[in-house]
Short mmCIF file of C-alpha atoms (C1' of nucleotides) in Angstrom, two decimals:
data_model
loop_
_atom_site.label_atom_id
_atom_site.label_comp_id
_atom_site.label_asym_id
_atom_site.label_seq_id
_atom_site.Cartn_x
_atom_site.Cartn_y
_atom_site.Cartn_z
CA MET G 1 29.57 28.31 14.28
CA ALA G 2 28.25 28.03 10.78
CA PRO G 3 27.72 24.48 9.51
CA THR G 4 30.04 23.26 6.81
CA SER G 5 28.65 22.37 3.40
CA GLN G 6 29.02 18.67 4.16
CA GLU G 7 27.05 19.16 7.34
CA THR G 8 24.23 20.98 5.61
CA GLY G 9 24.31 18.29 2.94
CA ARG G 10 23.77 15.57 5.50
CA GLU G 11 21.04 17.69 7.05
CA THR G 12 19.33 18.05 3.68
CA ARG G 13 19.56 14.32 3.11
CA ALA G 14 18.08 13.61 6.52
CA ARG G 15 15.24 16.06 5.94
CA LEU G 16 14.43 14.38 2.63
CA LEU G 17 14.35 10.97 4.31
CA GLN G 18 12.06 12.25 7.06
CA ALA G 19 9.76 13.98 4.57
CA ALA G 20 9.61 10.84 2.44
CA ALA G 21 8.63 8.68 5.42
CA GLU G 22 5.86 11.12 6.32
CA LEU G 23 4.48 11.26 2.79
CA ILE G 24 4.53 7.47 2.42
CA VAL G 25 2.23 7.27 5.43
CA GLU G 26 -0.01 10.17 4.45
CA ASP G 27 -0.49 9.55 0.74
CA GLY G 28 0.77 6.04 0.04
CA TRP G 29 4.02 4.68 -1.36
CA GLY G 30 3.14 5.04 -5.02
CA THR G 31 2.11 8.67 -4.89
CA VAL G 32 5.22 10.23 -3.36
CA SER G 33 6.74 12.56 -5.94
CA THR G 34 9.99 14.45 -6.34
CA ARG G 35 8.47 17.87 -5.93
CA ARG G 36 6.25 17.18 -2.96
CA VAL G 37 8.91 15.42 -0.93
CA ALA G 38 11.27 18.31 -1.63
CA ASP G 39 8.57 20.80 -0.70
CA ARG G 40 7.88 18.97 2.56
CA ALA G 41 11.59 18.92 3.36
CA GLY G 42 11.89 22.62 2.57
CA VAL G 43 14.47 22.13 -0.17
CA ARG G 44 14.55 22.54 -3.96
CA PRO G 45 13.25 19.69 -6.12
CA GLY G 46 16.60 19.24 -7.86
CA LEU G 47 18.21 18.11 -4.61
CA VAL G 48 16.26 14.88 -4.55
CA HIS G 49 18.17 13.48 -7.51
CA TYR G 50 21.43 14.81 -6.19
CA HIS G 51 21.19 12.92 -2.90
CA PHE G 52 19.34 9.86 -4.23
CA ARG G 53 19.58 7.93 -7.46
CA SER G 54 15.81 7.84 -7.88
CA VAL G 55 12.62 8.59 -6.02
CA ASP G 56 12.03 4.91 -5.36
CA ASN G 57 15.52 4.66 -3.90
CA LEU G 58 14.73 7.53 -1.55
CA LEU G 59 11.56 5.75 -0.41
CA VAL G 60 13.41 2.51 0.24
CA GLU G 61 16.09 4.30 2.27
CA ALA G 62 13.47 6.19 4.26
CA ALA G 63 11.46 3.07 5.06
CA LEU G 64 14.50 1.00 6.00
CA GLN G 65 15.86 3.72 8.29
CA THR G 66 12.60 4.04 10.20
CA MET G 67 11.93 0.32 10.44
CA ARG G 68 15.47 -0.55 11.45
CA GLN G 69 15.08 1.47 14.64
CA GLU G 70 11.94 -0.41 15.68
CA VAL G 71 13.37 -3.80 14.81
CA ASP G 72 16.55 -3.08 16.76
CA GLY G 73 14.47 -2.16 19.78
CA LEU G 74 12.62 -5.47 19.67
CA LEU G 75 15.80 -7.47 19.08
CA SER G 76 17.78 -5.91 21.93
CA MET G 77 14.82 -6.47 24.21
CA LEU G 78 14.54 -10.15 23.34
CA ARG G 79 18.27 -10.79 23.37
CA GLY G 80 18.73 -8.86 26.58
CA GLY G 81 17.24 -11.85 28.35
CA ALA G 82 13.98 -10.29 29.49
CA ASP G 83 12.04 -12.55 31.79
CA THR G 84 8.51 -13.75 31.15
CA GLY G 85 6.70 -10.84 32.73
CA THR G 86 8.64 -7.98 31.20
CA GLY G 87 8.76 -9.83 27.87
CA LEU G 88 5.02 -10.15 27.56
CA GLU G 89 4.53 -6.62 28.82
CA PHE G 90 6.92 -5.45 26.17
CA PHE G 91 4.96 -7.23 23.47
CA LEU G 92 1.65 -5.85 24.71
CA ASP G 93 3.25 -2.43 24.84
CA LEU G 94 4.34 -2.89 21.24
CA VAL G 95 0.80 -3.70 20.18
CA ALA G 96 -0.63 -0.79 22.15
CA ARG G 97 2.00 1.64 20.94
CA TYR G 98 1.71 0.60 17.32
CA ALA G 99 -2.07 0.83 17.57
CA ALA G 100 -1.79 4.36 18.93
CA ASP G 101 1.13 5.61 16.82
CA SER G 102 -0.28 5.11 13.38
CA GLU G 103 2.66 7.02 11.89
CA THR G 104 5.33 4.34 12.24
CA THR G 105 2.69 1.69 11.97
CA ALA G 106 1.35 2.47 8.53
CA LEU G 107 4.91 2.81 7.26
CA PHE G 108 5.52 -0.85 8.10
CA SER G 109 2.50 -1.98 6.11
CA GLU G 110 3.33 0.29 3.20
CA ALA G 111 6.88 -1.01 3.13
CA LEU G 112 5.78 -4.66 3.27
CA LEU G 113 3.52 -4.13 0.27
CA ALA G 114 6.12 -2.11 -1.60
CA ALA G 115 8.56 -4.94 -0.92
CA THR G 116 6.51 -7.21 -3.15
CA ARG G 117 7.59 -4.97 -6.04
CA ASN G 118 11.16 -4.13 -5.04
CA GLU G 119 13.71 -6.88 -4.73
CA ARG G 120 16.18 -5.05 -2.53
CA LEU G 121 13.47 -3.94 -0.11
CA ARG G 122 12.03 -7.44 -0.06
CA GLU G 123 15.37 -9.00 0.83
CA GLU G 124 16.03 -6.45 3.56
CA LEU G 125 12.60 -6.93 5.11
CA ALA G 126 12.71 -10.71 4.85
CA GLY G 127 16.07 -10.61 6.60
CA ALA G 128 14.82 -8.39 9.39
CA LEU G 129 11.73 -10.54 9.79
CA GLY G 130 13.90 -13.63 10.03
CA GLU G 131 16.06 -12.00 12.70
CA CYS G 132 13.00 -11.14 14.74
CA ARG G 133 11.62 -14.65 14.33
CA SER G 134 14.86 -16.26 15.45
CA ALA G 135 15.24 -14.01 18.47
CA LEU G 136 11.61 -14.45 19.48
CA THR G 137 11.79 -18.22 19.04
CA ASP G 138 14.89 -18.45 21.20
CA TRP G 139 13.33 -16.26 23.85
CA LEU G 140 10.08 -18.23 23.92
CA ALA G 141 11.85 -21.57 24.01
CA ALA G 142 14.01 -20.38 26.90
CA GLN G 143 10.97 -19.08 28.76
CA THR G 144 8.57 -21.96 28.29
CA GLY G 145 10.36 -24.86 26.62
CA ASP G 146 7.49 -24.78 24.16
CA PRO G 147 8.08 -27.21 21.27
CA GLU G 148 5.93 -24.94 19.14
CA ALA G 149 8.10 -21.89 19.84
CA GLU G 150 8.90 -21.24 16.20
CA ALA G 151 5.31 -21.48 15.03
CA VAL G 152 4.26 -19.22 17.89
CA SER G 153 6.90 -16.71 16.86
CA VAL G 154 5.62 -16.65 13.30
CA LEU G 155 2.11 -16.11 14.58
CA LEU G 156 3.07 -13.37 17.06
CA LEU G 157 4.97 -11.37 14.46
CA ALA G 158 2.18 -11.71 11.93
CA LEU G 159 -0.23 -10.73 14.67
CA LEU G 160 1.66 -7.51 15.25
CA ASP G 161 1.37 -6.36 11.65
CA GLY G 162 -2.19 -7.61 11.28
CA LEU G 163 -3.41 -5.91 14.43
CA VAL G 164 -1.81 -2.71 13.32
CA LEU G 165 -3.63 -2.83 9.99
CA HIS G 166 -6.97 -3.54 11.61
CA HIS G 167 -6.51 -0.79 14.17
CA LEU G 168 -5.91 1.65 11.36
CA ILE G 169 -9.37 1.13 9.94
CA ASP G 170 -11.24 0.54 13.21
CA PRO G 171 -9.79 2.26 16.30
CA ARG G 172 -12.57 0.75 18.46
CA LEU G 173 -10.57 -2.48 18.40
CA ARG G 174 -8.37 -0.91 21.04
CA ARG G 175 -11.08 -1.59 23.59
CA VAL G 176 -10.83 -5.36 23.22
CA PRO G 177 -8.52 -6.76 25.95
CA LEU G 178 -6.08 -9.15 24.33
CA GLU G 179 -3.67 -10.00 27.11
CA ALA G 180 -5.17 -13.31 28.24
CA ALA G 181 -5.50 -14.65 24.70
CA LEU G 182 -1.94 -13.56 23.89
CA ARG G 183 -0.65 -15.28 27.01
CA ARG G 184 -2.34 -18.48 25.95
CA LEU G 185 -0.87 -18.32 22.44
CA ALA G 186 2.58 -17.61 23.78
CA GLY G 187 2.34 -20.65 26.02
CA LEU G 188 2.66 -18.48 29.12
CA ASP G 189 -0.73 -19.48 30.47
CA GLY G 190 -2.94 -22.48 30.98
CA PRO G 191 -5.81 -23.66 28.76
CA PRO G 192 -9.00 -21.62 28.61
CA GLN G 193 -11.37 -21.97 31.54
CA ALA G 194 -15.02 -21.71 30.57
CA ASP G 195 -16.83 -19.36 32.93
CA ASP G 196 -20.03 -21.30 32.45
CA GLY G 197 -20.68 -24.81 31.33
CA ASP G 198 -23.22 -24.41 28.55
CA GLY G 199 -20.91 -23.01 25.93
CA SER G 200 -23.32 -20.21 25.06
CA PRO G 201 -21.91 -17.24 23.15
CA ARG G 202 -20.86 -14.20 25.15
CA ARG G 203 -22.21 -10.79 24.41
CA HIS G 204 -20.04 -8.74 22.17
CA THR G 205 -20.41 -5.39 20.42
CA MET L 1 -27.22 -13.91 -30.68
CA ALA L 2 -25.40 -10.62 -30.60
CA PRO L 3 -25.18 -8.97 -27.17
CA THR L 4 -27.24 -5.83 -26.64
CA SER L 5 -25.48 -2.56 -25.94
CA GLN L 6 -26.47 -2.77 -22.28
CA GLU L 7 -24.91 -6.20 -22.10
CA THR L 8 -21.66 -5.08 -23.65
CA GLY L 9 -21.74 -2.07 -21.33
CA ARG L 10 -21.95 -4.30 -18.27
CA GLU L 11 -19.22 -6.44 -19.77
CA THR L 12 -16.99 -3.38 -20.22
CA ARG L 13 -17.67 -2.29 -16.67
CA ALA L 14 -16.82 -5.74 -15.37
CA ARG L 15 -13.61 -5.83 -17.40
CA LEU L 16 -12.58 -2.48 -15.97
CA LEU L 17 -13.21 -3.70 -12.41
CA GLN L 18 -11.21 -6.86 -13.03
CA ALA L 19 -8.36 -4.93 -14.64
CA ALA L 20 -8.34 -2.45 -11.76
CA ALA L 21 -8.13 -5.24 -9.18
CA GLU L 22 -5.20 -6.79 -11.06
CA LEU L 23 -3.32 -3.52 -11.35
CA ILE L 24 -3.83 -2.66 -7.68
CA VAL L 25 -2.04 -5.90 -6.83
CA GLU L 26 0.67 -5.58 -9.45
CA ASP L 27 1.60 -1.93 -9.17
CA GLY L 28 0.02 -0.63 -5.98
CA TRP L 29 -3.15 1.34 -5.27
CA GLY L 30 -1.70 4.79 -5.84
CA THR L 31 -0.22 4.06 -9.25
CA VAL L 32 -3.27 2.75 -11.11
CA SER L 33 -4.05 5.20 -13.90
CA THR L 34 -6.90 5.78 -16.30
CA ARG L 35 -5.01 4.76 -19.38
CA ARG L 36 -3.37 1.64 -18.04
CA VAL L 37 -6.51 0.18 -16.53
CA ALA L 38 -8.33 0.84 -19.81
CA ASP L 39 -5.49 -0.74 -21.75
CA ARG L 40 -5.53 -3.82 -19.50
CA ALA L 41 -9.29 -4.12 -19.93
CA GLY L 42 -8.96 -3.78 -23.69
CA VAL L 43 -11.16 -0.69 -23.90
CA ARG L 44 -10.61 3.00 -24.71
CA PRO L 45 -9.41 5.31 -21.94
CA GLY L 46 -12.49 7.49 -22.21
CA LEU L 47 -14.70 4.66 -20.99
CA VAL L 48 -13.24 4.75 -17.52
CA HIS L 49 -14.87 8.08 -16.75
CA TYR L 50 -18.08 7.04 -18.42
CA HIS L 51 -18.59 4.04 -16.16
CA PHE L 52 -17.00 5.52 -13.01
CA ARG L 53 -17.02 8.98 -11.50
CA SER L 54 -13.28 8.91 -10.87
CA VAL L 55 -10.33 6.55 -10.90
CA ASP L 56 -10.37 6.30 -7.13
CA ASN L 57 -14.02 5.35 -7.26
CA LEU L 58 -13.21 2.57 -9.69
CA LEU L 59 -10.53 1.26 -7.36
CA VAL L 60 -12.88 1.25 -4.37
CA GLU L 61 -15.55 -0.63 -6.34
CA ALA L 62 -13.02 -3.15 -7.58
CA ALA L 63 -11.59 -3.80 -4.12
CA LEU L 64 -14.99 -4.09 -2.45
CA GLN L 65 -16.29 -6.50 -5.09
CA THR L 66 -13.35 -8.85 -4.71
CA MET L 67 -13.23 -8.70 -0.93
CA ARG L 68 -16.96 -9.13 -0.49
CA GLN L 69 -16.78 -12.56 -2.11
CA GLU L 70 -14.09 -13.75 0.31
CA VAL L 71 -15.84 -12.31 3.35
CA ASP L 72 -19.14 -13.89 2.38
CA GLY L 73 -17.44 -17.25 2.05
CA LEU L 74 -16.02 -17.00 5.56
CA LEU L 75 -19.31 -15.78 7.02
CA SER L 76 -21.47 -18.49 5.49
CA MET L 77 -18.96 -21.10 6.67
CA LEU L 78 -19.00 -19.82 10.25
CA ARG L 79 -22.75 -19.32 10.38
CA GLY L 80 -23.41 -22.64 8.74
CA GLY L 81 -22.60 -24.25 12.08
CA ALA L 82 -19.40 -26.03 11.17
CA ASP L 83 -18.14 -28.27 13.93
CA THR L 84 -14.72 -28.03 15.50
CA GLY L 85 -12.85 -30.18 13.05
CA THR L 86 -14.09 -28.73 9.80
CA GLY L 87 -14.03 -25.22 11.27
CA LEU L 88 -10.36 -25.30 12.13
CA GLU L 89 -9.61 -27.05 8.87
CA PHE L 90 -11.41 -24.26 7.13
CA PHE L 91 -9.32 -21.64 8.89
CA LEU L 92 -6.08 -23.46 8.14
CA ASP L 93 -7.20 -23.79 4.56
CA LEU L 94 -7.80 -20.05 4.50
CA VAL L 95 -4.28 -19.38 5.70
CA ALA L 96 -2.79 -21.83 3.24
CA ARG L 97 -4.86 -20.59 0.33
CA TYR L 98 -4.17 -16.92 1.04
CA ALA L 99 -0.49 -17.69 1.41
CA ALA L 100 -0.48 -19.39 -1.98
CA ASP L 101 -2.87 -17.10 -3.85
CA SER L 102 -1.04 -13.83 -3.49
CA GLU L 103 -3.44 -12.19 -5.94
CA THR L 104 -6.44 -11.84 -3.68
CA THR L 105 -4.19 -11.58 -0.71
CA ALA L 106 -2.28 -8.47 -1.66
CA LEU L 107 -5.54 -6.80 -2.66
CA PHE L 108 -6.75 -7.10 0.94
CA SER L 109 -3.66 -5.38 2.27
CA GLU L 110 -3.74 -2.69 -0.38
CA ALA L 111 -7.38 -2.00 0.37
CA LEU L 112 -6.80 -1.83 4.11
CA LEU L 113 -4.09 0.76 3.63
CA ALA L 114 -6.08 2.70 1.07
CA ALA L 115 -8.96 2.69 3.55
CA THR L 116 -6.92 4.89 5.87
CA ARG L 117 -7.26 7.60 3.21
CA ASN L 118 -10.79 6.98 1.95
CA GLU L 119 -13.70 7.33 4.32
CA ARG L 120 -16.21 5.23 2.40
CA LEU L 121 -13.76 2.38 1.94
CA ARG L 122 -12.81 2.59 5.61
CA GLU L 123 -16.41 2.32 6.75
CA GLU L 124 -17.12 -0.60 4.44
CA LEU L 125 -14.05 -2.50 5.56
CA ALA L 126 -14.61 -1.78 9.24
CA GLY L 127 -18.15 -3.09 8.83
CA ALA L 128 -17.04 -6.27 7.10
CA LEU L 129 -14.33 -6.80 9.70
CA GLY L 130 -16.91 -6.39 12.47
CA GLU L 131 -19.20 -8.93 10.82
CA CYS L 132 -16.39 -11.44 10.61
CA ARG L 133 -15.42 -10.80 14.22
CA SER L 134 -18.97 -11.30 15.45
CA ALA L 135 -19.49 -14.48 13.48
CA LEU L 136 -16.13 -15.91 14.52
CA THR L 137 -16.73 -14.99 18.17
CA ASP L 138 -20.11 -16.72 18.19
CA TRP L 139 -18.68 -19.76 16.49
CA LEU L 140 -15.74 -20.02 18.90
CA ALA L 141 -17.93 -19.50 21.95
CA ALA L 142 -20.30 -22.18 20.77
CA GLN L 143 -17.41 -24.57 20.11
CA THR L 144 -15.36 -24.07 23.26
CA GLY L 145 -17.28 -21.83 25.68
CA ASP L 146 -14.09 -19.80 25.76
CA PRO L 147 -14.59 -16.61 27.79
CA GLU L 148 -11.88 -15.06 25.65
CA ALA L 149 -13.68 -15.83 22.41
CA GLU L 150 -13.90 -12.22 21.29
CA ALA L 151 -10.23 -11.49 21.94
CA VAL L 152 -9.31 -14.71 20.14
CA SER L 153 -11.44 -13.65 17.17
CA VAL L 154 -9.66 -10.31 16.97
CA LEU L 155 -6.33 -12.10 17.05
CA LEU L 156 -7.27 -14.73 14.47
CA LEU L 157 -8.50 -12.18 11.96
CA ALA L 158 -5.44 -10.00 12.46
CA LEU L 159 -3.35 -13.13 12.11
CA LEU L 160 -4.86 -13.85 8.73
CA ASP L 161 -3.89 -10.48 7.27
CA GLY L 162 -0.52 -10.41 9.00
CA LEU L 163 0.45 -13.89 7.83
CA VAL L 164 -0.55 -12.97 4.33
CA LEU L 165 1.69 -9.91 4.37
CA HIS L 166 4.65 -11.86 5.73
CA HIS L 167 4.17 -14.67 3.22
CA LEU L 168 4.32 -12.10 0.45
CA ILE L 169 7.85 -11.07 1.33
CA ASP L 170 9.13 -14.46 2.49
CA PRO L 171 7.49 -17.53 0.89
CA ARG L 172 9.71 -19.81 2.99
CA LEU L 173 7.34 -19.14 5.86
CA ARG L 174 5.01 -21.63 4.25
CA ARG L 175 7.23 -24.40 5.57
CA VAL L 176 6.54 -23.57 9.22
CA PRO L 177 3.69 -25.80 10.53
CA LEU L 178 1.23 -23.62 12.36
CA GLU L 179 -1.63 -25.95 13.14
CA ALA L 180 -0.77 -26.84 16.74
CA ALA L 181 -0.13 -23.22 17.74
CA LEU L 182 -3.34 -22.11 16.05
CA ARG L 183 -5.28 -24.81 17.90
CA ARG L 184 -3.90 -23.57 21.16
CA LEU L 185 -4.82 -19.96 20.44
CA ALA L 186 -8.30 -20.94 19.35
CA GLY L 187 -8.80 -22.82 22.61
CA LEU L 188 -9.25 -26.09 20.76
CA ASP L 189 -6.24 -27.72 22.36
CA GLY L 190 -4.57 -28.14 25.71
CA PRO L 191 -1.55 -26.22 27.05
CA PRO L 192 1.87 -26.72 25.48
CA GLN L 193 3.76 -29.85 26.49
CA ALA L 194 7.49 -29.32 26.70
CA ASP L 195 9.26 -32.16 24.90
CA ASP L 196 12.27 -31.80 27.15
CA GLY L 197 12.65 -30.32 30.58
CA ASP L 198 15.65 -28.02 30.20
CA GLY L 199 13.91 -25.29 28.24
CA SER L 200 16.72 -25.09 25.72
CA PRO L 201 15.94 -23.40 22.39
CA ARG L 202 14.98 -25.60 19.49
CA ARG L 203 16.79 -25.47 16.23
CA HIS L 204 15.23 -23.19 13.69
CA THR L 205 16.20 -21.92 10.25
"C1'" DA Z 1 -39.04 5.14 -40.09
"C1'" DT Z 2 -38.13 8.13 -36.51
"C1'" DA Z 3 -36.68 9.30 -31.99
"C1'" DC Z 4 -34.33 8.03 -27.78
"C1'" DG Z 5 -31.19 6.23 -24.34
"C1'" DT Z 6 -26.93 3.66 -23.98
"C1'" DC Z 7 -22.43 2.94 -25.15
"C1'" DT Z 8 -18.08 3.98 -27.64
"C1'" DT Z 9 -14.73 6.73 -30.04
"C1'" DG Z 10 -10.77 9.79 -30.51
"C1'" DG Z 11 -8.88 13.65 -29.03
"C1'" DG Z 12 -7.80 17.75 -26.19
"C1'" DC Z 13 -7.55 20.41 -21.80
"C1'" DG Z 14 -4.22 21.97 -18.19
"C1'" DT Z 15 -1.26 19.82 -14.76
"C1'" DT Z 16 2.25 17.09 -12.81
"C1'" DC Z 17 5.57 13.65 -13.25
"C1'" DG Z 18 10.85 11.80 -13.01
"C1'" DA Z 19 15.00 12.89 -14.57
"C1'" DC Z 20 18.54 15.74 -15.97
"C1'" DC Z 21 21.74 19.71 -16.48
"C1'" DA Z 22 24.66 24.09 -16.65
"C1'" DA Z 23 25.66 27.64 -13.77
"C1'" DA Z 24 26.11 29.64 -9.23
"C1'" DT Z 25 27.56 29.15 -4.37
"C1'" DC Z 26 30.04 27.62 -0.49
"C1'" DG Z 27 33.65 25.82 2.75
"C1'" DT Z 28 38.24 23.99 2.59
"C1'" DA Z 29 42.98 23.01 1.21
"C1'" DC Z 30 46.84 24.58 -0.88
"C1'" DG B 1 43.96 34.19 -3.33
"C1'" DT B 2 43.29 30.49 -6.04
"C1'" DA B 3 41.87 26.03 -7.18
"C1'" DC B 4 38.70 22.29 -5.92
"C1'" DG B 5 35.08 19.22 -4.47
"C1'" DA B 6 30.62 19.36 -2.46
"C1'" DT B 7 26.25 21.43 -2.56
"C1'" DT B 8 22.46 24.22 -4.30
"C1'" DT B 9 19.86 26.63 -7.72
"C1'" DG B 10 16.44 27.38 -11.31
"C1'" DG B 11 14.95 25.59 -15.13
"C1'" DT B 12 13.90 22.35 -19.24
"C1'" DC B 13 12.65 17.94 -21.35
"C1'" DG B 14 9.30 14.46 -23.01
"C1'" DA B 15 5.89 11.63 -21.09
"C1'" DA B 16 2.04 10.49 -18.51
"C1'" DC B 17 -1.54 12.08 -15.65
"C1'" DG B 18 -7.07 12.85 -14.53
"C1'" DC B 19 -10.79 14.58 -16.43
"C1'" DC B 20 -13.82 16.18 -19.93
"C1'" DC B 21 -16.38 16.49 -24.34
"C1'" DA B 22 -18.43 16.42 -29.14
"C1'" DA B 23 -19.61 13.18 -32.36
"C1'" DG B 24 -20.69 8.64 -33.94
"C1'" DA B 25 -22.62 3.85 -33.45
"C1'" DC B 26 -25.90 0.76 -31.71
"C1'" DG B 27 -30.18 -1.52 -29.94
"C1'" DT B 28 -34.80 -0.58 -28.65
"C1'" DA B 29 -39.31 1.55 -28.23
"C1'" DT B 30 -42.75 4.06 -30.57
#
DNA sequence: ATACGTCTTGGGCGTTCGACCAAATCGTAC
DNA sequence: GTACGATTTGGTCGAACGCCCAAGACGTAT
């Protein structure tokens, strides 16, 4: 069964979005051009401005599509009523996965920076960030009754993006175990217990 | 006294670096061009390739110069043996200042992303990040004897960059008080005290 | 005064950019 | 089979791009 022209059109559009997302990560938001995104997608350059009003519009669509999937995953997890254990595991998994999968990861950072120069993108991202913060705050408050739940949510979400950035430039960071410190921040654990009484610095590399 | 030609040369070079740093923030790393950086610096386009081997080289120099100042400030503060109070104040001040001064702030994020595509920049930034992590770990361990000092350092530094990114796209975040949660993460405070026993979510905006 | 190194000027090289368009092609509906 | 909307093609436009260079201007050392 041969695809209809509408079907191939949607396919072309999807390939352009995918190619745009890849090029944003590889070469940076500002350097993605009509011809190279078309070349990557295996279509003619003219098609870019048929399917999208402008190159920048294509980039915004591509970033939003990719990020929306990740955000929805986090939201459904938090709103699904995950208990303490699976919730923290999920967050640690997020950190680990984002640290390993630098594809999606770098796209987030690129989009956040691009959002400072594109009003529509900024509003969309601020909205998504607010959704995540609300959901995470509710989840934390339900889990721990922590009066600082909202502040902790802000910190955890910032942590995610910051860790991802730092992992990009120094993959050795993956060897630092973060779980205990994250537990403490999230209010899921007690205060720190010094392993010796003299307060001397620990060895670190 | 009229400046010598060497002096005006250094001045031109400095103006180009400053203009490059500004344009990186305003328009993004990948879009800074020979002519516009020269125009911003008030010099002729040809001078860019007299003082710098390439545009990308100019950008790396500009980013490193600006970031080195900030990093040195943090390092000398930590190594100066600040006590608990002034140390945490200093960190909170950092967050507040970076959140307000989006100039320097966005440059950090741009440079981190650009570092994923430039080996020299990546090595320089990874080195500076390691220095900060070491100094912060030592300082925290000396303050609290926290066995998790290194993990906490990784988190605090990631937090700084992540918060900065999030503040860029949603300035309302500035209204969320973070001090108590930061204290808890840094091991400078006790465990969270629930203000009510039912664990119900708090209101948030 | 003459020579030298540093800095600046103005322009030109070939390439790539975003955007746009008329014509060709294709399924579908009539 | 004919008309139609959706899609694709191949190409052009002016502008901006990075990089390079010959010539001039300037301060300094000899």
